[in-house]
Coordinates of C-alpha atoms and ligand atoms in Angstrom, one line a residue:
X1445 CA 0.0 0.0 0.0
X1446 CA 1.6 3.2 -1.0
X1447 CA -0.1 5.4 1.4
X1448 CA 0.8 6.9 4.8
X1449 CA -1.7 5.2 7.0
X1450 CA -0.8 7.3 10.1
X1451 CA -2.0 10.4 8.1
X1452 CA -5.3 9.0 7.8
X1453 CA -5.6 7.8 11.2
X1454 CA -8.8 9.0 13.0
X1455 CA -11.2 9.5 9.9
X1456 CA -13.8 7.4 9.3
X1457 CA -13.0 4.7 7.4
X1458 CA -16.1 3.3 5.3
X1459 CA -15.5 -0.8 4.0
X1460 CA -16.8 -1.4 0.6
X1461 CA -17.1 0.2 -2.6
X1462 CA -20.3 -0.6 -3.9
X1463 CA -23.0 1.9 -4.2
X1464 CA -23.4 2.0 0.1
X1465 CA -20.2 2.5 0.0
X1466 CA -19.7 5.4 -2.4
X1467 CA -22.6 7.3 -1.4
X1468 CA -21.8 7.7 2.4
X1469 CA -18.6 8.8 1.6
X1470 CA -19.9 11.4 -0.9
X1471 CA -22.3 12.7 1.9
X1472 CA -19.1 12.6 4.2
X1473 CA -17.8 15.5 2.1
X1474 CA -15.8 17.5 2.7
X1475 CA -15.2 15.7 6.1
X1476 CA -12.2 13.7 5.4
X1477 CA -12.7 9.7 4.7
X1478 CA -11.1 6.7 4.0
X1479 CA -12.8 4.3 1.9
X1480 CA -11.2 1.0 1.0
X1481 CA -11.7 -1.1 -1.5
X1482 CA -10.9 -4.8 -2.0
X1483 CA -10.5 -4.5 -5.9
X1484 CA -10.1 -1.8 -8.1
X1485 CA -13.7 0.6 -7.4
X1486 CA -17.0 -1.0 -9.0
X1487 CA -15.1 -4.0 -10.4
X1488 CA -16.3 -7.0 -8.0
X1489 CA -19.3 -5.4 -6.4
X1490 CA -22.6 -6.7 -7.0
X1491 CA -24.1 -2.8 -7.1
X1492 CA -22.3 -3.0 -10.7
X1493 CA -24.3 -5.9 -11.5
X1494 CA -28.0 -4.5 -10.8
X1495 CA -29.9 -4.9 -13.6
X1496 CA -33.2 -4.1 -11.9
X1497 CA -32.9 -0.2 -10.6
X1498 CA -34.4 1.9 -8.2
X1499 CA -37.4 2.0 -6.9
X1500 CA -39.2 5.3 -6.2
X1501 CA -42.7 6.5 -6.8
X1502 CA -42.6 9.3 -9.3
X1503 CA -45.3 8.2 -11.4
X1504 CA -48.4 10.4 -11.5
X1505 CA -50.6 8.0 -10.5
X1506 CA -48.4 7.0 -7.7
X1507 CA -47.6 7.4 -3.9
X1508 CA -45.2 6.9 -1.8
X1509 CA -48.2 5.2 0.3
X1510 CA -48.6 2.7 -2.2
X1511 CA -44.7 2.2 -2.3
X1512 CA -44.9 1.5 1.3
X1513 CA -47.8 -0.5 0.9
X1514 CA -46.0 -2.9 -1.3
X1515 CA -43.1 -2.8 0.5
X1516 CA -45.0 -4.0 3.3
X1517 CA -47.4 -6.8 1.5
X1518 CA -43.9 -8.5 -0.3
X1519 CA -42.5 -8.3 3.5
X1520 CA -44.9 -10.7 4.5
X1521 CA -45.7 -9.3 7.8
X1522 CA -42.0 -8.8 9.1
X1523 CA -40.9 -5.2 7.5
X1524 CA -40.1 -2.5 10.4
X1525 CA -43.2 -0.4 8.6
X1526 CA -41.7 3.4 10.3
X1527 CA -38.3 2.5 8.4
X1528 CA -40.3 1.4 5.5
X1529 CA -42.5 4.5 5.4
X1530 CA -39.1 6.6 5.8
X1531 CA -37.2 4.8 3.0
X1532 CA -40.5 5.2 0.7
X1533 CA -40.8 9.0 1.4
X1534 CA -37.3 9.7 1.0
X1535 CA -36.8 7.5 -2.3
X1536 CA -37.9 10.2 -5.3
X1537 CA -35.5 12.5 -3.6
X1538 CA -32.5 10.1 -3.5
X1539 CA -33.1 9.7 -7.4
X1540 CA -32.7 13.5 -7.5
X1541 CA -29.3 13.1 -5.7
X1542 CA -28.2 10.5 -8.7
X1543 CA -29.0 12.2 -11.1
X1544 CA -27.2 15.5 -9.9
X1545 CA -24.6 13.3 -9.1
X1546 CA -24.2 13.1 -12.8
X1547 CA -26.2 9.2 -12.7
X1548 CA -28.3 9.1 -16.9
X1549 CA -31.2 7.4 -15.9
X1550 CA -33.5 6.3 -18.9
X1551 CA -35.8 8.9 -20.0
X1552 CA -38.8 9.4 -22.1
X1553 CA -37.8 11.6 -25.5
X1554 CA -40.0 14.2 -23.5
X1555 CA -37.2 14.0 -20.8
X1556 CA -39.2 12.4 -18.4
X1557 CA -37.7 9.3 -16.4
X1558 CA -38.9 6.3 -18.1
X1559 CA -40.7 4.0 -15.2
X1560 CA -40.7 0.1 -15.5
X1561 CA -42.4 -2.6 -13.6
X1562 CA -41.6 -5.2 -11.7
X1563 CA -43.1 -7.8 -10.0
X1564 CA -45.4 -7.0 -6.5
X1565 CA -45.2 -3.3 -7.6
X1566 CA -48.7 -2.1 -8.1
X1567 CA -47.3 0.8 -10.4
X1568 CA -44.6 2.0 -12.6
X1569 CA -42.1 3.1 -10.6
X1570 CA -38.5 1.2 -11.4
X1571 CA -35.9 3.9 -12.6
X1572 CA -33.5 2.1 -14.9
X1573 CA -30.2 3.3 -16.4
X1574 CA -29.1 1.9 -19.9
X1575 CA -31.6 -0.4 -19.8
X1576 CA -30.5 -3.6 -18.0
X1577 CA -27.5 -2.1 -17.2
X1578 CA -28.4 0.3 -14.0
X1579 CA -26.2 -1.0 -11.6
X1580 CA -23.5 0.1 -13.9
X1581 CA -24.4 3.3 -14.7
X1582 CA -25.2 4.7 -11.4
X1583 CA -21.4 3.0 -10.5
X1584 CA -20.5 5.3 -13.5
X1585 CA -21.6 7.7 -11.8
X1586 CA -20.7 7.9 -8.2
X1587 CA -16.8 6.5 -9.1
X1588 CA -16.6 10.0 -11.3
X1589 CA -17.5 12.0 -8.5
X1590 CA -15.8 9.9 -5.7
X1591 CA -12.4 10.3 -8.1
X1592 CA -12.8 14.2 -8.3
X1593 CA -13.6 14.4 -4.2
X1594 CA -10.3 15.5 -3.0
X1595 CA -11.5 14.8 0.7
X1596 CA -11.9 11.2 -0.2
X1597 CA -9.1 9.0 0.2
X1598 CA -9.8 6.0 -1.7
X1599 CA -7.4 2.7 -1.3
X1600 CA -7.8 -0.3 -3.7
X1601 CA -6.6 -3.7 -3.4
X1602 CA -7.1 -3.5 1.0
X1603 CA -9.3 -5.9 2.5
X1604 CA -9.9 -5.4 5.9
X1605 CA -9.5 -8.7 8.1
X1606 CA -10.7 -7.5 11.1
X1607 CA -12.3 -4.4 13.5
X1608 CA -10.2 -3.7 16.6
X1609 CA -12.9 -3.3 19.4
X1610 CA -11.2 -1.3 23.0
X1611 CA -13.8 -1.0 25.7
X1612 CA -16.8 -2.3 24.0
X1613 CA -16.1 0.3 20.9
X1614 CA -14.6 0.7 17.6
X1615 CA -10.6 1.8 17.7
X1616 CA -9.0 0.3 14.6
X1617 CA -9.4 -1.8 11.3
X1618 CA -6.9 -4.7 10.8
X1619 CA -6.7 -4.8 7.1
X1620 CA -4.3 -6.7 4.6
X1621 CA -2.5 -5.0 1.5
X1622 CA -0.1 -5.9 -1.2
X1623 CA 2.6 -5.1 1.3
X1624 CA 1.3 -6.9 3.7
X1625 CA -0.6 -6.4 7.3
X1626 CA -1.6 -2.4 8.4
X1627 CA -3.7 -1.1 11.2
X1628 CA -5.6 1.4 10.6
X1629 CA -6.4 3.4 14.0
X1630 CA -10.2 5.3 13.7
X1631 CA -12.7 5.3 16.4
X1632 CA -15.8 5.3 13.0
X1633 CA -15.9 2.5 10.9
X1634 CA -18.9 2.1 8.4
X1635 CA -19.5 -1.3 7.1
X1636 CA -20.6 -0.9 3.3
X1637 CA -19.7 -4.9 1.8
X1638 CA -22.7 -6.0 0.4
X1639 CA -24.0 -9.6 0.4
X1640 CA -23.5 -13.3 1.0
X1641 CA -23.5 -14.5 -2.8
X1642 CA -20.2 -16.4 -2.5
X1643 CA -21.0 -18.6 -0.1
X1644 CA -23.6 -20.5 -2.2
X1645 CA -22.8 -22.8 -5.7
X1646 CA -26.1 -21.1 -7.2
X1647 CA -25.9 -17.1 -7.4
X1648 CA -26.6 -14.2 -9.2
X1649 CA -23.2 -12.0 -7.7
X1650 CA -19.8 -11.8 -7.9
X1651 CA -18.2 -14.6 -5.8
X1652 CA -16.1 -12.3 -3.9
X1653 CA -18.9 -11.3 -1.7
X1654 CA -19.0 -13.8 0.6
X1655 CA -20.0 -12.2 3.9
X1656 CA -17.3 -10.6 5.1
X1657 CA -19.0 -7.5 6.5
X1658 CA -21.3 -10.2 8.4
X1659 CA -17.9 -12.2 10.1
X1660 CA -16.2 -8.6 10.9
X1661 CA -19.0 -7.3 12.5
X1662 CA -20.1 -10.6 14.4
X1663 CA -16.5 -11.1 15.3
X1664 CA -16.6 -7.4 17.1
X1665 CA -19.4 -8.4 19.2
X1666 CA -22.6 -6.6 17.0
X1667 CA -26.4 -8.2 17.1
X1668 CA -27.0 -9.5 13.4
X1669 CA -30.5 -9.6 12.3
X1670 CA -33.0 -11.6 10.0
X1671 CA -30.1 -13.8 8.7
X1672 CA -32.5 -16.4 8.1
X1673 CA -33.8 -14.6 5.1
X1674 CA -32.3 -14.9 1.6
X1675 CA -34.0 -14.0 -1.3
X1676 CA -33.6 -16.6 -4.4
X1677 CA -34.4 -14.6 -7.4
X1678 CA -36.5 -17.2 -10.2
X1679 CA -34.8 -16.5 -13.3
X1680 CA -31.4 -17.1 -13.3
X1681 CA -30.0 -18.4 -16.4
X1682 CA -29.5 -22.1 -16.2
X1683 CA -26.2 -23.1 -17.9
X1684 CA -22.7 -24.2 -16.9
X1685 CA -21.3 -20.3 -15.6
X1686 CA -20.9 -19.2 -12.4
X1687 CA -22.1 -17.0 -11.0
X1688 CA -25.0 -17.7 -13.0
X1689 CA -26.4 -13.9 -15.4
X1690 CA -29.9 -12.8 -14.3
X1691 CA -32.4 -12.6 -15.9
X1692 CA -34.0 -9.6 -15.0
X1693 CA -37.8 -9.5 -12.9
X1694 CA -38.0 -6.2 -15.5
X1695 CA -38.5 -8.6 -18.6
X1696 CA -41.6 -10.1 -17.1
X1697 CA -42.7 -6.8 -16.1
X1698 CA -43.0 -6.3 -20.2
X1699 CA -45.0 -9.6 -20.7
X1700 CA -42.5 -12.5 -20.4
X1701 CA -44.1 -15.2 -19.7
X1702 CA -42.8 -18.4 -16.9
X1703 CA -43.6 -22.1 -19.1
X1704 CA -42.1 -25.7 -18.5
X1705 CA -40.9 -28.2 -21.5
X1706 CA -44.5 -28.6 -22.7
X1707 CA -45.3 -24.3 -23.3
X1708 CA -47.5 -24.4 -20.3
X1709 CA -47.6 -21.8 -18.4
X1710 CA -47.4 -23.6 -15.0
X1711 CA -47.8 -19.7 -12.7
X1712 CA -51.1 -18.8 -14.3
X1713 CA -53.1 -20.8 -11.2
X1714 CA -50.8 -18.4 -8.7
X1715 CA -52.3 -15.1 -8.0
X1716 CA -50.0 -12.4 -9.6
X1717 CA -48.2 -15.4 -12.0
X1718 CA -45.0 -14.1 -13.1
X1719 CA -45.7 -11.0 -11.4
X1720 CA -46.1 -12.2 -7.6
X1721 CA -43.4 -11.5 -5.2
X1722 CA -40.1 -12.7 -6.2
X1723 CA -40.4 -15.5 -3.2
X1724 CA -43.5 -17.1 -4.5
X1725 CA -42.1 -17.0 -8.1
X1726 CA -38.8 -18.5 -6.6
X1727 CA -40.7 -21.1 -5.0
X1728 CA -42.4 -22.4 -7.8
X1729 CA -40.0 -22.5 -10.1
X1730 CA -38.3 -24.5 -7.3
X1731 CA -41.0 -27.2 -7.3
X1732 CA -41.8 -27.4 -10.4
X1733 CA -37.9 -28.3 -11.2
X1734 CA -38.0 -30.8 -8.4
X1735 CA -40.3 -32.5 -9.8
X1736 CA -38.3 -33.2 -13.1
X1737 CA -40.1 -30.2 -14.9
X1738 CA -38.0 -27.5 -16.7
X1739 CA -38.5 -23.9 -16.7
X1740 CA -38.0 -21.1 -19.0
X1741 CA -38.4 -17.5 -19.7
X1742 CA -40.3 -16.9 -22.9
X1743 CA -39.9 -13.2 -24.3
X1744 CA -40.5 -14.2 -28.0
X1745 CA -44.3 -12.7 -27.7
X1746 CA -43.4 -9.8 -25.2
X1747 CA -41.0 -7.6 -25.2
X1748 CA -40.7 -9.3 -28.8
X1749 CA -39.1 -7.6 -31.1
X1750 CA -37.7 -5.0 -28.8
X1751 CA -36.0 -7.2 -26.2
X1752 CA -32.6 -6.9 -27.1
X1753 CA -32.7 -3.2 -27.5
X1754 CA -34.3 -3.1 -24.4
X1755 CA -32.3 -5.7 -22.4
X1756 CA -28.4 -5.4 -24.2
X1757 CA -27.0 -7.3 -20.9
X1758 CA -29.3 -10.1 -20.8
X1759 CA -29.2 -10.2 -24.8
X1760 CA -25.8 -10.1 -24.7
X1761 CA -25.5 -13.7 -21.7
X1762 CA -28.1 -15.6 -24.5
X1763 CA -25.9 -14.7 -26.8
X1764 CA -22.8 -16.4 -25.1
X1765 CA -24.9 -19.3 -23.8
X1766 CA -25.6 -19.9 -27.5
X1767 CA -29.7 -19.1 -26.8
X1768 CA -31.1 -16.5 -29.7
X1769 CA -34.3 -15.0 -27.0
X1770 CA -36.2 -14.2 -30.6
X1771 CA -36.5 -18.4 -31.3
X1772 CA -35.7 -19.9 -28.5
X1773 CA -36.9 -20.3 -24.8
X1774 CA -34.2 -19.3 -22.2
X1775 CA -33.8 -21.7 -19.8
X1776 CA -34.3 -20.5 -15.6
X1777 CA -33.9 -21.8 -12.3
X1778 CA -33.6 -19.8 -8.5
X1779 CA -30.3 -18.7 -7.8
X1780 CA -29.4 -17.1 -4.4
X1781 CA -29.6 -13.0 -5.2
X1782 CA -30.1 -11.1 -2.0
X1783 CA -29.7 -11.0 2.0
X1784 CA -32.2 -9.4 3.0
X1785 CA -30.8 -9.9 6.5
X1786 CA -27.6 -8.1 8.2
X1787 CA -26.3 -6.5 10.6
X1788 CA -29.1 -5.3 12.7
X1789 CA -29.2 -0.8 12.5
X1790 CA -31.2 1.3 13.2
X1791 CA -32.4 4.1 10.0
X1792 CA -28.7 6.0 11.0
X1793 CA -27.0 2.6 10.2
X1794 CA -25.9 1.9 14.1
X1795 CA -24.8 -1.1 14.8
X1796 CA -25.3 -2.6 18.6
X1797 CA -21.2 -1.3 18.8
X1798 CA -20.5 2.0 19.1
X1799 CA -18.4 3.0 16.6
X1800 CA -19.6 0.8 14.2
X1801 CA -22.3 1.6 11.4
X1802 CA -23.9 -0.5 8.7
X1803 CA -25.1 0.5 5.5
X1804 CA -26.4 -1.5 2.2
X1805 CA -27.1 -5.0 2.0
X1806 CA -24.9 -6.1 4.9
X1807 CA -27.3 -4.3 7.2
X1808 CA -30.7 -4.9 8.3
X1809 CA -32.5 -1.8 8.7
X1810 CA -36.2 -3.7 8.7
X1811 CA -37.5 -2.1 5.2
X1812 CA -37.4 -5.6 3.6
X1813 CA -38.8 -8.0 6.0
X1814 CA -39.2 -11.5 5.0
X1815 CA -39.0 -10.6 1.0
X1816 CA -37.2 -7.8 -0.7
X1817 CA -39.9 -5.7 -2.8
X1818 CA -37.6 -5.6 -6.4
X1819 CA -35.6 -2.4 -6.9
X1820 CA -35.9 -1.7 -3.1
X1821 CA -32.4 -2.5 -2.2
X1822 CA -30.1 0.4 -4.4
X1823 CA -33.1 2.7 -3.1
X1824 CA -32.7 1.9 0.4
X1825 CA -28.4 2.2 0.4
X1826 CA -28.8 5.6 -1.7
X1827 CA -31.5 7.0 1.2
X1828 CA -29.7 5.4 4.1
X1829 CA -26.3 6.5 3.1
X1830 CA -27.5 10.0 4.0
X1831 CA -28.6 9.4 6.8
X1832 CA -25.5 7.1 7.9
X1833 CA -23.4 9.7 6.8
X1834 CA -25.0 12.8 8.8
X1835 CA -24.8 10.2 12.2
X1836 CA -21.0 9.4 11.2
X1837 CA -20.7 13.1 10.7
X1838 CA -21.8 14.1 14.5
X1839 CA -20.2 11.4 16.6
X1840 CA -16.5 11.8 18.1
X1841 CA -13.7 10.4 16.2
X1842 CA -10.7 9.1 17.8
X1843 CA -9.3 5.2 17.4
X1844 CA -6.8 3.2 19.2
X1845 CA -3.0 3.5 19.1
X1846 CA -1.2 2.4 16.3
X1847 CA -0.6 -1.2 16.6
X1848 CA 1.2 -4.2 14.8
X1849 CA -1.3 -6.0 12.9
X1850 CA -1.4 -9.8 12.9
X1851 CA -1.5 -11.0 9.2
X1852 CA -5.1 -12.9 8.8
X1853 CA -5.8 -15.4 6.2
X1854 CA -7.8 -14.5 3.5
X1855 CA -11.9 -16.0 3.8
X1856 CA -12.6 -19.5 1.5
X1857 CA -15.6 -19.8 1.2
X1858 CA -15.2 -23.0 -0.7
X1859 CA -15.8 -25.6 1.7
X1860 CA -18.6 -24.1 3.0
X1861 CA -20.4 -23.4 -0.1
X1862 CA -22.1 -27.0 -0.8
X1863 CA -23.0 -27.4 3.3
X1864 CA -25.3 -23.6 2.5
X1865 CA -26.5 -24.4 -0.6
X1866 CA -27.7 -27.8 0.5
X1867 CA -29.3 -26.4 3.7
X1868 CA -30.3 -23.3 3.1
X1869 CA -32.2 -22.8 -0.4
X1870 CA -35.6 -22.2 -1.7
X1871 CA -36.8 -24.9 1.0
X1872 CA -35.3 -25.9 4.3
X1873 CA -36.3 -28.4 7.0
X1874 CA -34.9 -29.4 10.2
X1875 CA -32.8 -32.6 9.6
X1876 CA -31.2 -30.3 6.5
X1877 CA -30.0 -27.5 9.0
X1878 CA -28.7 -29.5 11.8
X1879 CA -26.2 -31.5 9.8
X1880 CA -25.2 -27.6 8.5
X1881 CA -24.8 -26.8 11.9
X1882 CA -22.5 -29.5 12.6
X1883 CA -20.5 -29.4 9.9
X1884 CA -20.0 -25.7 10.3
X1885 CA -19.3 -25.5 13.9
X1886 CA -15.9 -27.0 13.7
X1887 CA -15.0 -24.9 10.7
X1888 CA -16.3 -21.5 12.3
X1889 CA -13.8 -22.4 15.7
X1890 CA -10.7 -22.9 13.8
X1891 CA -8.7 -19.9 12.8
X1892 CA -8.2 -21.0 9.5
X1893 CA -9.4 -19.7 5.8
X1894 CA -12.7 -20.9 5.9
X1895 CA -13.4 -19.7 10.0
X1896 CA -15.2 -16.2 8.5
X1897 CA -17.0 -17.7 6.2
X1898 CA -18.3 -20.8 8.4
X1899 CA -19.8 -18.4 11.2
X1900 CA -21.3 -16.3 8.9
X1901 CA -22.8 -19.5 8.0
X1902 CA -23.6 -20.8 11.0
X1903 CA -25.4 -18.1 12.1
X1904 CA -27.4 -18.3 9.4
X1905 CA -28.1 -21.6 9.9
X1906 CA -29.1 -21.2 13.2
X1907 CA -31.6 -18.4 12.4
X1908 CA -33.1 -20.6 10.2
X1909 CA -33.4 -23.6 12.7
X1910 CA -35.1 -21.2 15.2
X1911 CA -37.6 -20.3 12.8
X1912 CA -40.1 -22.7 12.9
X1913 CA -42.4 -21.2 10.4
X1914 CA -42.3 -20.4 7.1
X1915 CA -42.5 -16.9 6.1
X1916 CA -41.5 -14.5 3.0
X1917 CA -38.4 -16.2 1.2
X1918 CA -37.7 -18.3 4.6
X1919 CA -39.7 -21.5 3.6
X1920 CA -39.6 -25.2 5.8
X1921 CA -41.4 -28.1 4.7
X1922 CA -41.8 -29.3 8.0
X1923 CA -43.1 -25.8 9.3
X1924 CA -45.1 -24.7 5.9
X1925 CA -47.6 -22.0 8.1
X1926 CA -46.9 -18.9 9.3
X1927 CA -46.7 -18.5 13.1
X1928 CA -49.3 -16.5 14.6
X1929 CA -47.4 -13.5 15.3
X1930 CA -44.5 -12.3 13.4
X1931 CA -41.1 -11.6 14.9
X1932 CA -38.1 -10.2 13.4
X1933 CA -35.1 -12.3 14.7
X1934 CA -31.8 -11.5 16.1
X1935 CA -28.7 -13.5 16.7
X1936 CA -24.9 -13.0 18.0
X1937 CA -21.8 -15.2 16.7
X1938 CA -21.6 -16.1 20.9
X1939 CA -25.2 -17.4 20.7
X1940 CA -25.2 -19.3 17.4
X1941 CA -21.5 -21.0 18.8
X1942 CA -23.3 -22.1 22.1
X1943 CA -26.6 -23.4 20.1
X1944 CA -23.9 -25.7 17.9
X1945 CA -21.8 -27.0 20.4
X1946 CA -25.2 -28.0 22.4
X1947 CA -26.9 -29.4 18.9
X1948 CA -23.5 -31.1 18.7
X1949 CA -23.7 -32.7 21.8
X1950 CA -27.1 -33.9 21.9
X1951 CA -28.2 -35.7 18.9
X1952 CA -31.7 -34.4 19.4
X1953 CA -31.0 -30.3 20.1
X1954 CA -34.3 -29.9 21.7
X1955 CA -33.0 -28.5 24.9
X1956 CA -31.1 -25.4 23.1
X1957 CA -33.9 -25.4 20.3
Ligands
LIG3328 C1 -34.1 -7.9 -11.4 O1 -33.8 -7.1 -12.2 O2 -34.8 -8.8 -11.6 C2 -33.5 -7.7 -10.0 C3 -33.9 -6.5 -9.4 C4 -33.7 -6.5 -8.0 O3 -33.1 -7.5 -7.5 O4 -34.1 -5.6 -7.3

């Protein structure tokens, strides 16, 4: 690293570079901050891969009541409705921001923003950027005016390994370089690393992304919430790559159509068909491939002729996987896509540590519940970024000495890939998640490569055992109802450690379960 860390000691330093990321640190300005990157800015973070965009009612004939309100119905009885109603209110004018930012969203030849649909929205209110390619311009975007911020100090190729925790608070970062181990003393850290997508054989993001935010901040001590709750998205394309291209919920918002091997359109009985919430979609996609169906996307009829003008991304991964979408069906199956659970903060992205903040997919703010609402998740990091940065902004600085830092392994998530993917998909039941749970404990109590990864999945797997219901994208066969009342969840690495070792040492578990 070819930077004088003890000059930057004692600014915040935000982890991440996806849109979370970038947008705190903008609303940091001119209040000096580090923000570190494990790859070269926008190259490996999912943000870049969006195809969906933001979500935001600016149609005339909608609200942000009825925003809220279909927040709150994909949810499935679990969103936190006041940060719901505040993400929903605040949405049109984070678009605003974007687009002064110097973000092209797709427009009308009027000049208006061009709304799409998506599925469980009741209107048109999806702003999209060069078509199926949103994620990356709003990247576009926020890089360029990141680069020319002269306040923001942005390191590529770090990955931070660890938070240094003095007294119950933040005081330092232990982060790796190309040079090796650095400590980076600061008493505000915000945690801006996305999602989970690497630790499972099936999924829509870049494999890098394997939880790390999650295992740093569980590791420090911080309540995590909702882990339980992972949203598979339907249409993934089915080939050999990994991670597998979406498909994008936007192309059935234009008429695509869900059919199996015969042309039947097995949805149609399903209120909402291709256009319920993304869990119920997921889910019976799911059954319909176990039961030695097929499924694909047909877009011959609608979009038609216009889908590859429309869609260049998705035109562009049928084109590779040797499907032309004008002739032929393009084959689909759930992949995971989205966490919607994190690290439990409130609306000003606390964390349960002081010192620590969450923003973006890695935290749980509530708005999401037990289903993301599509296009809800770059809406909710541009809003909250605001309001994480103003919070960062008021609280004292300070951080730890200087210190040697150890030099700590990079995460694998390789070996505990098939144990999530098996456990914790489109269905769960309990026999499934307590050989998980074993077969992650001893991995998440070594200090080895795959430790961070493990407990990350551990936890998980333990939310998911505790849940005995099913509920928004969190489905068991052996618990298929929901529960009469519905209860967000919580969990600490501590707790889901002692629930192991007991489900490890008695066969049965009922006593810790
Ligand atoms: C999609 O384009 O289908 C994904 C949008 C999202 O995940 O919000």
């Amino acid at each position: 690293m070819s930077m004088d860390v003890h000059h930057l000691a004692g600014r915040p330093v935000i982890i991440g570079g996806g849109i979370a990321g970038l947008m705190t640190a903008l609303h940091l300005a001119p209040e000096p901050v580090l923000l570190l990157s494990r790859t070269p800015l926008g190259a490996d973070a999912s943000s870049t891969w969006a195809q969906g965009g933001l979500a935001a009612s600016l149609g005339d004939d909608d609200d942000p009541e009825l925003h809220l309100a279909d927040t709150l119905a994909a949810g499935d009885g679990l969103c936190d409705a006041d940060a719901a109603r505040r993400v929903a209110y605040a949405a049109p004018a984070a678009i605003e921001d974007l687009a002064r930012l110097g973000v092209r969203f797709d427009r009308t030849p009027e000049g208006a923003l061009r709304l799409g649909l998506e599925a469980a929205h009741s209107r048109r209110r999806i702003v999209h950027a060069g078509g199926d390619g949103s994620g990356r311009e709003v990247m576009r975007g926020l890089v360029a005016a990141v680069r020319s911020t002269p306040t923001i100090a942005v390191v590529e190729g770090v990955e931070a390994r660890q938070l240094a925790v003095e007294d119950g608070s933040i005081s330092g970062v232990l982060a790796s370089c190309s040079t090796g181990p650095v400590f980076l003393a600061t008493g505000r850290v915000i945690l801006a690393t996305g999602g989970i997508g690497g630790l499972f054989d099936d999924t829509t993001n870049p494999l890098g992304n394997c939880g790390q935010g999650l295992a740093l901040a569980a590791r420090a001590g911080a309540v995590l919430a909702d882990l339980e709750f992972i949203q598979f998205h339907p249409t993934a394309l089915d080939g050999p790559g990994r991670p597998m291209p979406l498909i994008s919920e936007a192309i059935r918002g234009e008429g695509a159509t869900i059919v199996d091997e015969t042309g039947r359109r097995f949805l149609v009985g399903v209120r909402g068909a291709e256009l319920a919430p993304r869990d119920i979609v997921a889910r019976a996609v799911w059954n319909h491939l176990s039961k030695g169906h097929r499924a694909f996307l047909d877009v011959r009829e609608k979009p038609g002729a216009t889908f590859a003008r429309q869609f260049p991304t998705i035109a562009s991964a049928c084109s590779k996987a040797g499907i032309d979408p004008a002739r032929d069906l393009i084959p689909i199956r759930p992949a995971q896509h989205y966490h919607m659970g994190g690290i439990a903060v409130d609306l000003a992205g606390r964390t349960s540590v002081p010192g620590l903040w969450a923003c973006g997919e890695v935290a749980s703010t509530g708005l999401h519940g037990a289903n993301r609402l599509a296009s809800n998740s770059l809406t909710e990091a541009v809003v909250c970024a605001r309001w994480v940065a103003e919070s960062v902004a008021a609280s004292p600085g300070g951080g730890g000495k200087p210190a040697m830092a150890p030099d700590l392994p990079a995460p694998d998530p390789r070996p505990v890939r098939p144990l999530l993917s098996r456990a914790l998909g489109v269905t769960r039941d309990d026999a499934g998640l307590k050989e998980a749970a074993r077969a992650l404990l001893p991995l998440a109590q070594h200090h080895a490569a795959a430790s961070d990864p493990a407990a990350v999945g551990l936890m998980i797997t333990i939310a998911a055992l505790l849940r005995q219901e099913s509920r928004g994208a969190h489905f068991r066969t052996d618990f298929p109802h929901h529960a009469a009342v519905a209860r967000r969840s919580q969990i600490t690495l501590d707790a889901a450690l002692a629930a192991a070792r007991e489900l490890a040492s008695s066969p049965m578990l009922e006593s810790a379960l």
